[in-house]
CSV table of C-alpha atoms and ligand atoms in Angstrom, one decimal:
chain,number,residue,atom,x,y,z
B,1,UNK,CA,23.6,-27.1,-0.1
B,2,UNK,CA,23.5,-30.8,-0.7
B,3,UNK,CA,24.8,-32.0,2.7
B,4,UNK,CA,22.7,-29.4,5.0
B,5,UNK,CA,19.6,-30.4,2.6
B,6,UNK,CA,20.2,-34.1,3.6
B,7,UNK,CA,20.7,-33.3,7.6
B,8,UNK,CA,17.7,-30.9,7.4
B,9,UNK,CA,15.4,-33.9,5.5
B,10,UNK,CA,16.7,-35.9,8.4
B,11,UNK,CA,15.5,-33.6,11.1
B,12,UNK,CA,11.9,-33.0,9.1
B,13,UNK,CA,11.4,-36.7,9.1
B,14,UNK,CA,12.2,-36.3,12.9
B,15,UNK,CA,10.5,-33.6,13.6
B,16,UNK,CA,7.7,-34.9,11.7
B,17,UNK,CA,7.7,-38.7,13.2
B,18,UNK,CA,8.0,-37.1,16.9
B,19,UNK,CA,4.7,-35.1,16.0
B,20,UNK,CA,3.0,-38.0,14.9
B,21,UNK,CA,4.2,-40.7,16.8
B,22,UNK,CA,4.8,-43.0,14.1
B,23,UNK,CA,6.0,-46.5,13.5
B,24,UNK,CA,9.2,-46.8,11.4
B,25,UNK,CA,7.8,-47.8,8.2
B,26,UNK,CA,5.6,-44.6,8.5
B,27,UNK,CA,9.3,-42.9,8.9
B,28,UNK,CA,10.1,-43.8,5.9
B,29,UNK,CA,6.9,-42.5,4.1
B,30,UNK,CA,6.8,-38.9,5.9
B,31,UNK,CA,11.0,-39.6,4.6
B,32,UNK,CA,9.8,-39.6,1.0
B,33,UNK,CA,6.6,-36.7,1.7
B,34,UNK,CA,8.8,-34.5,3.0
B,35,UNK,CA,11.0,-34.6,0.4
B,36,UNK,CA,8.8,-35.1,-2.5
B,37,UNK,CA,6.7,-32.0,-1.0
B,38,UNK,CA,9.5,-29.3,-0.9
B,39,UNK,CA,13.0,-30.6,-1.9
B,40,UNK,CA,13.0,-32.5,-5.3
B,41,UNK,CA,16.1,-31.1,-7.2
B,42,UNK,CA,19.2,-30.5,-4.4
B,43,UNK,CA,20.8,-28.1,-6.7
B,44,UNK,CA,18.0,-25.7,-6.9
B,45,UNK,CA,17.3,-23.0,-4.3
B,46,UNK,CA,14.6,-22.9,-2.4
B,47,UNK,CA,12.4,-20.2,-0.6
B,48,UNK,CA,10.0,-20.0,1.7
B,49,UNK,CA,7.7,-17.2,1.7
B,50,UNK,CA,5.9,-16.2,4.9
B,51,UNK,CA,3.2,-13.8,4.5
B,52,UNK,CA,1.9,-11.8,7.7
B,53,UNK,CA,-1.5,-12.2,6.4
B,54,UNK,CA,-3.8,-12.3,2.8
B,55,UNK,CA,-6.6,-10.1,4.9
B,56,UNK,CA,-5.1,-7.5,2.6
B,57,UNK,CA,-6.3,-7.4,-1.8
B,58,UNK,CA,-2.5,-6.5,-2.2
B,59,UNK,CA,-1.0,-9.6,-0.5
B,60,UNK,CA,-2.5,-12.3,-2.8
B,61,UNK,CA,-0.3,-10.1,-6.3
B,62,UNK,CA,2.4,-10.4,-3.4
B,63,UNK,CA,2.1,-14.1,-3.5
B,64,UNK,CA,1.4,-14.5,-7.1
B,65,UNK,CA,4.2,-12.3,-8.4
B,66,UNK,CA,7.1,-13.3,-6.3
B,67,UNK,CA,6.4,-16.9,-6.7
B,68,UNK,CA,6.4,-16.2,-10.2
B,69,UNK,CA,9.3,-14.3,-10.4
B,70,UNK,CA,11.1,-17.0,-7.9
B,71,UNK,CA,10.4,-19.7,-10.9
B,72,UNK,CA,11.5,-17.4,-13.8
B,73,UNK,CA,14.9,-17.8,-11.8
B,74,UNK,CA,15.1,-21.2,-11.7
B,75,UNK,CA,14.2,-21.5,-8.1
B,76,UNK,CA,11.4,-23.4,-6.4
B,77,UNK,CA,8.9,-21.4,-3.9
B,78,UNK,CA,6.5,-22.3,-0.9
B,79,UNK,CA,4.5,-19.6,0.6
B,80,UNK,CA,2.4,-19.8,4.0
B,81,UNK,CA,0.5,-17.4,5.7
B,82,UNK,CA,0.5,-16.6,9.3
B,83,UNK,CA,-3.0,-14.7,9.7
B,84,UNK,CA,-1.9,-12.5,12.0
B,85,UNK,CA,0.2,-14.4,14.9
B,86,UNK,CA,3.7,-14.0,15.7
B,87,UNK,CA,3.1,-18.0,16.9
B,88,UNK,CA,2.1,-19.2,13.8
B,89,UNK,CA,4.4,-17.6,11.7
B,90,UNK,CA,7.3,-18.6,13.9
B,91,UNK,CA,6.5,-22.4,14.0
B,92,UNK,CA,6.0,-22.0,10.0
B,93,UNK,CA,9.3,-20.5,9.5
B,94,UNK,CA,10.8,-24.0,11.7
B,95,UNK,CA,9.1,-25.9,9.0
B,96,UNK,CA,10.2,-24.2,6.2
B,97,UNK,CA,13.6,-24.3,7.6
B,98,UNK,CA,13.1,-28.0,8.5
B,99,UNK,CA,12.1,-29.1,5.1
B,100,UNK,CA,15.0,-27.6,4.0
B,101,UNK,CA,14.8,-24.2,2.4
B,102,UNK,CA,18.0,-22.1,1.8
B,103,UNK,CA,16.4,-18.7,2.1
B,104,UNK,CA,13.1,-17.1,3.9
B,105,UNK,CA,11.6,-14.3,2.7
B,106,UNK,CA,9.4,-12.6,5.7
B,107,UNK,CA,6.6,-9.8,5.8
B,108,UNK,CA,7.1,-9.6,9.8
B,109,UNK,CA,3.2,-9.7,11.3
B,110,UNK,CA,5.3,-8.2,14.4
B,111,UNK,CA,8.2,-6.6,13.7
B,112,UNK,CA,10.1,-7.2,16.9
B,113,UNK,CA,9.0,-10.6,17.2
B,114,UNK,CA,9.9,-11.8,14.4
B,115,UNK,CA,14.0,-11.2,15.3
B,116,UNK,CA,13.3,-15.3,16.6
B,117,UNK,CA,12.8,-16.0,12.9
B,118,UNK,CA,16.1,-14.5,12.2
B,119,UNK,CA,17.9,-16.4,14.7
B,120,UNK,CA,16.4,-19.8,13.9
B,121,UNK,CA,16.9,-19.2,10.5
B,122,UNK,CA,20.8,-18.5,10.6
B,123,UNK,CA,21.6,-21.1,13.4
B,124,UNK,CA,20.3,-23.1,10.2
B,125,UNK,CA,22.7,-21.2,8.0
B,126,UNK,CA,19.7,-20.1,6.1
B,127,UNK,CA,19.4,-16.4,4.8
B,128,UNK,CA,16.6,-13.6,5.9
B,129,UNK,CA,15.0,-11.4,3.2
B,130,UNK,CA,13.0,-8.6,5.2
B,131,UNK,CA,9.8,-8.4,2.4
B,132,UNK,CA,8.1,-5.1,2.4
B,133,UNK,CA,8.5,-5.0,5.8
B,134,UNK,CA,11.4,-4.6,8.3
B,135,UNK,CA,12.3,-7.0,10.8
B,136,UNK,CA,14.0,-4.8,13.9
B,137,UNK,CA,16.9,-5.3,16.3
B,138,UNK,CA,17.8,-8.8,14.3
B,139,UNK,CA,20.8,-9.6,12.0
B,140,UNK,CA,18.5,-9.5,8.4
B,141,UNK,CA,20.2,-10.5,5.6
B,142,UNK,CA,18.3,-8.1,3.1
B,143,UNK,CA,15.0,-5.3,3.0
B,144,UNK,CA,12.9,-5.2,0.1
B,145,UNK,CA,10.6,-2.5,0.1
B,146,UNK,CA,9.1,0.8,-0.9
B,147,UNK,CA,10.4,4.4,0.5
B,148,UNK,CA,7.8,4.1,3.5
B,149,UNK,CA,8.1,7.5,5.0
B,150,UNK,CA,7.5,8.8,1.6
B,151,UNK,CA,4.0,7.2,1.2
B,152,UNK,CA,3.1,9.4,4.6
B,153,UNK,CA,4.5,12.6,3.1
B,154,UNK,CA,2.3,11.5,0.2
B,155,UNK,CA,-0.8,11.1,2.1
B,156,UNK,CA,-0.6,13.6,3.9
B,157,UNK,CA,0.5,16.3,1.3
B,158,UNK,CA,-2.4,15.2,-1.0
B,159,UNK,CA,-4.8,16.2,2.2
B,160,UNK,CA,-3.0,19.4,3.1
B,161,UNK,CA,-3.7,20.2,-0.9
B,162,UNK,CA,-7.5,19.8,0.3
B,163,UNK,CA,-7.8,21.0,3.8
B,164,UNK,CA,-4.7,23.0,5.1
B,165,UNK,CA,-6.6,24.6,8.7
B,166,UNK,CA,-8.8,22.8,11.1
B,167,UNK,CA,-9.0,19.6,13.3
B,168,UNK,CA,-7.2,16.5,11.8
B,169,UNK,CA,-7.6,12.6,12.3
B,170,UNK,CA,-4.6,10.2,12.0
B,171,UNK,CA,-5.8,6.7,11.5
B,172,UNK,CA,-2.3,4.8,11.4
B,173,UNK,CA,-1.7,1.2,10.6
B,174,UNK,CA,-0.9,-1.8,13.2
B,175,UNK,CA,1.4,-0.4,15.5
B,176,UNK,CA,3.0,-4.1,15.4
B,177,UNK,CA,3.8,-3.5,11.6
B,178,UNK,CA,7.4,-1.3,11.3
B,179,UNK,CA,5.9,0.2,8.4
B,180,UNK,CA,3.1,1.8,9.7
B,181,UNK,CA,5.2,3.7,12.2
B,182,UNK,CA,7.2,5.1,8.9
B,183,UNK,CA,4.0,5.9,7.3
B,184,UNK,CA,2.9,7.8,10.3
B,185,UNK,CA,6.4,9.8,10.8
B,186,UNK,CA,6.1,10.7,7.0
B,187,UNK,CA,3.1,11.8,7.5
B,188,UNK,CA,3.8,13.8,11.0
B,189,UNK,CA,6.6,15.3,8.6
B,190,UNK,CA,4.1,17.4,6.8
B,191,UNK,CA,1.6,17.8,9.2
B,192,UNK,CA,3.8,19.2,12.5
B,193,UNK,CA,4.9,22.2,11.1
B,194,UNK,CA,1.2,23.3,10.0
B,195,UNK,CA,0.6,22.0,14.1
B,196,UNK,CA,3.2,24.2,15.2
B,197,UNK,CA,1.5,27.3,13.7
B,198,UNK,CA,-1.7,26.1,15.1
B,199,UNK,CA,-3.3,25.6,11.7
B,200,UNK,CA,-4.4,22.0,12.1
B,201,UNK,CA,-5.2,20.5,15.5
B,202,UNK,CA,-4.5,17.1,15.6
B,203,UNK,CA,-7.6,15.8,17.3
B,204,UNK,CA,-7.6,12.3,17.2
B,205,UNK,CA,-4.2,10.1,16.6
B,206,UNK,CA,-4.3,6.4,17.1
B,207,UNK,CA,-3.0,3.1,15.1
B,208,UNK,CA,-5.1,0.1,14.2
B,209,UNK,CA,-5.1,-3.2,15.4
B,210,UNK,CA,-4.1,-5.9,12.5
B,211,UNK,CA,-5.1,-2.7,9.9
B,212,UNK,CA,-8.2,-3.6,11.1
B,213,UNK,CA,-10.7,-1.7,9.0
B,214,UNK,CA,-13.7,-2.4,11.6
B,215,UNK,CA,-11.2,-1.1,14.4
B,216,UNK,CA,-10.3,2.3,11.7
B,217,UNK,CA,-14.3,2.3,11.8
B,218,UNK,CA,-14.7,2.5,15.2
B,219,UNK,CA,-12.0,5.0,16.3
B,220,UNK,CA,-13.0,7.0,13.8
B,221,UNK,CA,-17.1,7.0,14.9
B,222,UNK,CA,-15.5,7.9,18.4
B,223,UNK,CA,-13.7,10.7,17.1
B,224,UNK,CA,-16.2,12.3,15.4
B,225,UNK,CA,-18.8,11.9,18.5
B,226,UNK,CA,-15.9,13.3,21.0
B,227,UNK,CA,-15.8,16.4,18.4
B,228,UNK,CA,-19.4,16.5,17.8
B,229,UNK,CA,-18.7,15.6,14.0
B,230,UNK,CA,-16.2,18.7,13.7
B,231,UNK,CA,-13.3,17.0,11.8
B,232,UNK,CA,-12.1,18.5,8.4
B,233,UNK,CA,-9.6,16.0,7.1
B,234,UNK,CA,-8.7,12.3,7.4
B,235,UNK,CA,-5.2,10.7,7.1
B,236,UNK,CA,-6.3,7.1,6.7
B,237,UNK,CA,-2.7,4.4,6.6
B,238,UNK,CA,-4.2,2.7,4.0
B,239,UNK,CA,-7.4,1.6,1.8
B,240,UNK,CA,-8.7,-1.0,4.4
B,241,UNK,CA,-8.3,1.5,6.9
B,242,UNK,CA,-9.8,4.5,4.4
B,243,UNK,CA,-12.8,2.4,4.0
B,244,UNK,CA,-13.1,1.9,7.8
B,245,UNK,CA,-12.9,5.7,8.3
B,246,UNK,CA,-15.6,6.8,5.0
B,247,UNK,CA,-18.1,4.1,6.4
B,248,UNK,CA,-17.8,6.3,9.7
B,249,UNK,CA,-18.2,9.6,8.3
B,250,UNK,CA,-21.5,8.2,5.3
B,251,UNK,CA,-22.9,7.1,9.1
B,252,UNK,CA,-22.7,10.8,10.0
B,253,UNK,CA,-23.8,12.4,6.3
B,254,UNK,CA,-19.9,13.3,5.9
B,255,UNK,CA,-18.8,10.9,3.4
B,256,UNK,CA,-17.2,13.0,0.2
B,257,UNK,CA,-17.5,16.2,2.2
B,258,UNK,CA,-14.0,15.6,3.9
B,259,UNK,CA,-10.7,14.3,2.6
B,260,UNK,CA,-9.7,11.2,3.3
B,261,UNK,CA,-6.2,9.3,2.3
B,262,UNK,CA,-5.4,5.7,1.3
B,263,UNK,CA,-2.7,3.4,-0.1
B,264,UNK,CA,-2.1,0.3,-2.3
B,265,UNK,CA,-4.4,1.4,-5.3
B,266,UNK,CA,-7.2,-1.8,-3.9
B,267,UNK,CA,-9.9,-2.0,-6.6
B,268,UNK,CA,-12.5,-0.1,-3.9
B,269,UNK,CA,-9.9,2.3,-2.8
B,270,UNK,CA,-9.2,3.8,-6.2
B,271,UNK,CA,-13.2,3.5,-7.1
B,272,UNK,CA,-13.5,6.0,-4.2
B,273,UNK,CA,-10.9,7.8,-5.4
B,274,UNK,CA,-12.8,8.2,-8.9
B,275,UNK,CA,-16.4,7.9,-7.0
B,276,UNK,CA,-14.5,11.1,-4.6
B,277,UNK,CA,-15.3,9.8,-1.5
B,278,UNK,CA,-11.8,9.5,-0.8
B,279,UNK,CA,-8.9,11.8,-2.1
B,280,UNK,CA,-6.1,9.8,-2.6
B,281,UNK,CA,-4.3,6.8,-2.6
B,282,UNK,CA,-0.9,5.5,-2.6
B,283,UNK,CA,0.1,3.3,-5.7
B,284,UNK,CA,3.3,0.7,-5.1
B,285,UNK,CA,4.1,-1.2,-8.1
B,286,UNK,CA,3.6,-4.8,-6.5
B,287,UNK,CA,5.3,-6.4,-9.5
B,288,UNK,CA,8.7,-4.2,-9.0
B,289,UNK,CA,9.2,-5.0,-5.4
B,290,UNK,CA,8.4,-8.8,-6.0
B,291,UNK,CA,10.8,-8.9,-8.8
B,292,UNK,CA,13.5,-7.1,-7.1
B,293,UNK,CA,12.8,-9.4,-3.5
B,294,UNK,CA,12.9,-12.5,-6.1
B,295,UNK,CA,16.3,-11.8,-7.3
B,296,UNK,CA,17.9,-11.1,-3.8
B,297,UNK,CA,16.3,-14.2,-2.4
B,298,UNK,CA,17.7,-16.6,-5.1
B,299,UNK,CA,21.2,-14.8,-4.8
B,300,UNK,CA,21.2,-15.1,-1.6
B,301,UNK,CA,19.7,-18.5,-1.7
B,302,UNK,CA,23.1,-19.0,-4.1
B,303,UNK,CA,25.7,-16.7,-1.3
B,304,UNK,CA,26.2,-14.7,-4.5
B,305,UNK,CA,27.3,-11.3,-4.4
B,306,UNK,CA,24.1,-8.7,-4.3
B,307,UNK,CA,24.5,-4.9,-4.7
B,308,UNK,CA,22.0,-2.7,-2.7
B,309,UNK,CA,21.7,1.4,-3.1
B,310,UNK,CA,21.3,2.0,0.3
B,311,UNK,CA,21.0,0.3,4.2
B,312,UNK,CA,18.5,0.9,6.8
B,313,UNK,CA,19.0,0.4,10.6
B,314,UNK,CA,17.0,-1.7,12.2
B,315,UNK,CA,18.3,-0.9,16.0
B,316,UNK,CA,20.9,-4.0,15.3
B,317,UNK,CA,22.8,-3.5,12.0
B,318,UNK,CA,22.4,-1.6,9.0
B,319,UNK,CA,20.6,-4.1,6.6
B,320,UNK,CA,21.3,-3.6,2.5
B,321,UNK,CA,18.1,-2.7,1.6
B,322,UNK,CA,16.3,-1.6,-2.0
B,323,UNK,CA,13.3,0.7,-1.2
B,324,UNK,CA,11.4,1.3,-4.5
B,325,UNK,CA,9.4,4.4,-5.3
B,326,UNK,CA,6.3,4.7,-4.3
B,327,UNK,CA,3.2,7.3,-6.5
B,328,UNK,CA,0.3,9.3,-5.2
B,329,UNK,CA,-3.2,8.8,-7.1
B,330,UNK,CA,-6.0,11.0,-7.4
B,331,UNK,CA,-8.5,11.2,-9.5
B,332,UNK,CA,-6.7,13.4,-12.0
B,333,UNK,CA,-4.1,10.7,-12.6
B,334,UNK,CA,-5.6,7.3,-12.4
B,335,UNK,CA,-5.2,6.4,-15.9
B,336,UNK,CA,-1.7,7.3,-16.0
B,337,UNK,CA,-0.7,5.1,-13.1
B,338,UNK,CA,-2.7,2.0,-12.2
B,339,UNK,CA,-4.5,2.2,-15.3
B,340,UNK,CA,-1.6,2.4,-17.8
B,341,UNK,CA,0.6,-0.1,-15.9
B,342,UNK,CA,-2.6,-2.7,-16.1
B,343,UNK,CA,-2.9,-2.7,-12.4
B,344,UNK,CA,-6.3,-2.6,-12.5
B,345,UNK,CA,-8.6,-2.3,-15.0
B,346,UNK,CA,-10.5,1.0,-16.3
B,347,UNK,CA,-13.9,-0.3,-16.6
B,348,UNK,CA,-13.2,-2.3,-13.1
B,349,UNK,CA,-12.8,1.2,-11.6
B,350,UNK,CA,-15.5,3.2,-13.4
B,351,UNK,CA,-18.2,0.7,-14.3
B,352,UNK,CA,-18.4,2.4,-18.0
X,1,GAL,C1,1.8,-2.6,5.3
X,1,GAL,C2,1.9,-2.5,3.8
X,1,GAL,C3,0.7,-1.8,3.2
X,1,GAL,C4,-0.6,-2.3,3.8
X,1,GAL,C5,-0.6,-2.9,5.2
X,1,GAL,C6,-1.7,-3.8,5.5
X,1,GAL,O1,2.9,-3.2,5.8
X,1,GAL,O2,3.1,-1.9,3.4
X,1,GAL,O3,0.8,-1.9,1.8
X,1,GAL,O4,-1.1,-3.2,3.0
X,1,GAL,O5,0.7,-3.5,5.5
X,1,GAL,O6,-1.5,-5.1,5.2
């Protein structure tokens, strides 16, 4: 790592004294930032962490959790957020890789676009970690994520419980985001047969900009005008979107009087859960999938050996992955599962 960390310091200061234009003795300063900011100990590993976006509650235990499981290893960590744009999080992931890191770990904002991550990174001989979510038709070192198709059959089982006849809404994720398209074909995986029978009419089926939850709003107040408020049942991606969706239907009196479905156990998702304005959520133990993504990054980071249970295709290659289990919570169950793990906190959730 030594010698690639000096070239790479070398090309930061360039890169950095080409963007600023500056005189030589200021060369020698950003020389000294540069390093001093990122790169203080050349044995160590170092990651770089590049969020999609903190719009969501889960992201920020993302960020916590895996920097602090990055440091329990004996690694150093620098995480960025890209806000939503493939531009951004590409000219982050130069930096990162220009300041020297040996690994990236990457929750894709688009999943396609961010294959040009993959390539910069290993032109740099540095190592991918798809986090959460996969990066497609690229050469990923490693996924790190939860069984996503499951989450759908979760969602949508938990409704089918509630409502199994009459007209459906599917309110998907961003259709940027390669899990939202799992989460979805889970999801289709329960519903299409009761479709096929001509049980449940699938009346409105669209995915959500950025995951949104104004956007689930929306789509979801122009689905119940086009069906004159005749909907029975919601499958809602997630609890941004679930909120989206239940401010809709309290706008048309419906709020609590039709099931709705969420996921990542947010503190207002699982209060609507207990409240029953929404049926369901979908816990994923944040701290298991940044512990596990920690490991394989300072492995990697290290070109030791890591052992994955299974692969997933990505349209390129069939990247090692780990997908971790993910739990359905209703209100039956909430003190066994976010509760109990400390996740969140009772009194948090119920106000007693
Ligand atoms: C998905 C993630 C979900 C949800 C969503 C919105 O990729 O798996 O947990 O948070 O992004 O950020």
């Amino acid at each position: 790592m030594k010698y690639r960390r000096i070239l790479f310091s070398i090309l930061a200061v360039i890169l950095l004294a080409s963007a600023a234009g500056c005189s030589s003795s200021q060369n020698e300063e950003h020389k000294a930032s540069a390093k001093a900011r990122l790169i203080t100990e050349d044995e160590k590993v170092y990651v770089g962490f590049i969020l999609d976006t903190l719009q969501d509650e889960r992201w920020y235990r993302d960020k916590e959790l895996f920097e602090t499981q990055v440091k329990e290893l004996g690694a150093e960590v620098k995480t960025l957020a890209a806000n939503g744009s493939t531009e951004v999080q590409i000219s982050q992931a130069e930096l990162l890789i220009a300041e020297g890191v040996d690994v990236l770990a990457v929750v894709p904002y688009d999943a396609e676009a961010a294959a040009e991550i993959v390539e910069l990174a290993h032109k740099a001989e540095v190592k991918v970690v798809s986090y959460d979510r996969l990066i497609k038709n690229a050469d990923v070192d490693y996924y790190v994520s939860f069984d996503n198709e499951k989450v759908g059959e979760l969602q949508a089982s938990e409704i089918v419980k509630k409502k199994s006849k009459g007209k459906f809404a599917y309110i998907g994720g961003a259709e940027t985001d390669n899990n939202a398209v799992l989460f979805r074909n889970g999801a289709l995986k329960v519903l299409q047969p009761l479709i096929d029978k001509g049980d449940i009419e699938l009346v409105s089926d669209q995915y959500t900009e950025k995951w949104d939850p104004a956007v689930a709003e929306r789509n979801m107040k122009e689905a119940l005008k086009k069906e004159g408020n005749k909907i029975d049942a919601v499958v809602a991606a997630n609890d941004g979107t679930a909120g989206g969706v239940i401010k809709a239907l309290s706008a048309s009196g419906l709020a609590g009087k039709i099931p709705v479905s969420g996921q990542d156990a947010e503190l207002e998702g699982v209060r609507r859960v207990y409240k029953g304005t929404q049926t369901m959520t979908v816990y994923k133990p944040i701290v298991m999938l940044a512990k596990k993504a920690a490991e394989v990054a300072v492995k990697a980071g290290r070109n030791e050996n890591i052992a994955t249970e299974t692969s997933v295709h990505n349209g390129k290659a069939d990247v090692p992955s780990i997908l971790l289990e993910p739990i359905a919570v209703t209100k039956d169950n909430i003190q066994g599962t976010v509760v109990k793990d400390g996740y969140l906190d009772k009194k948090d959730i119920t106000g007693e």
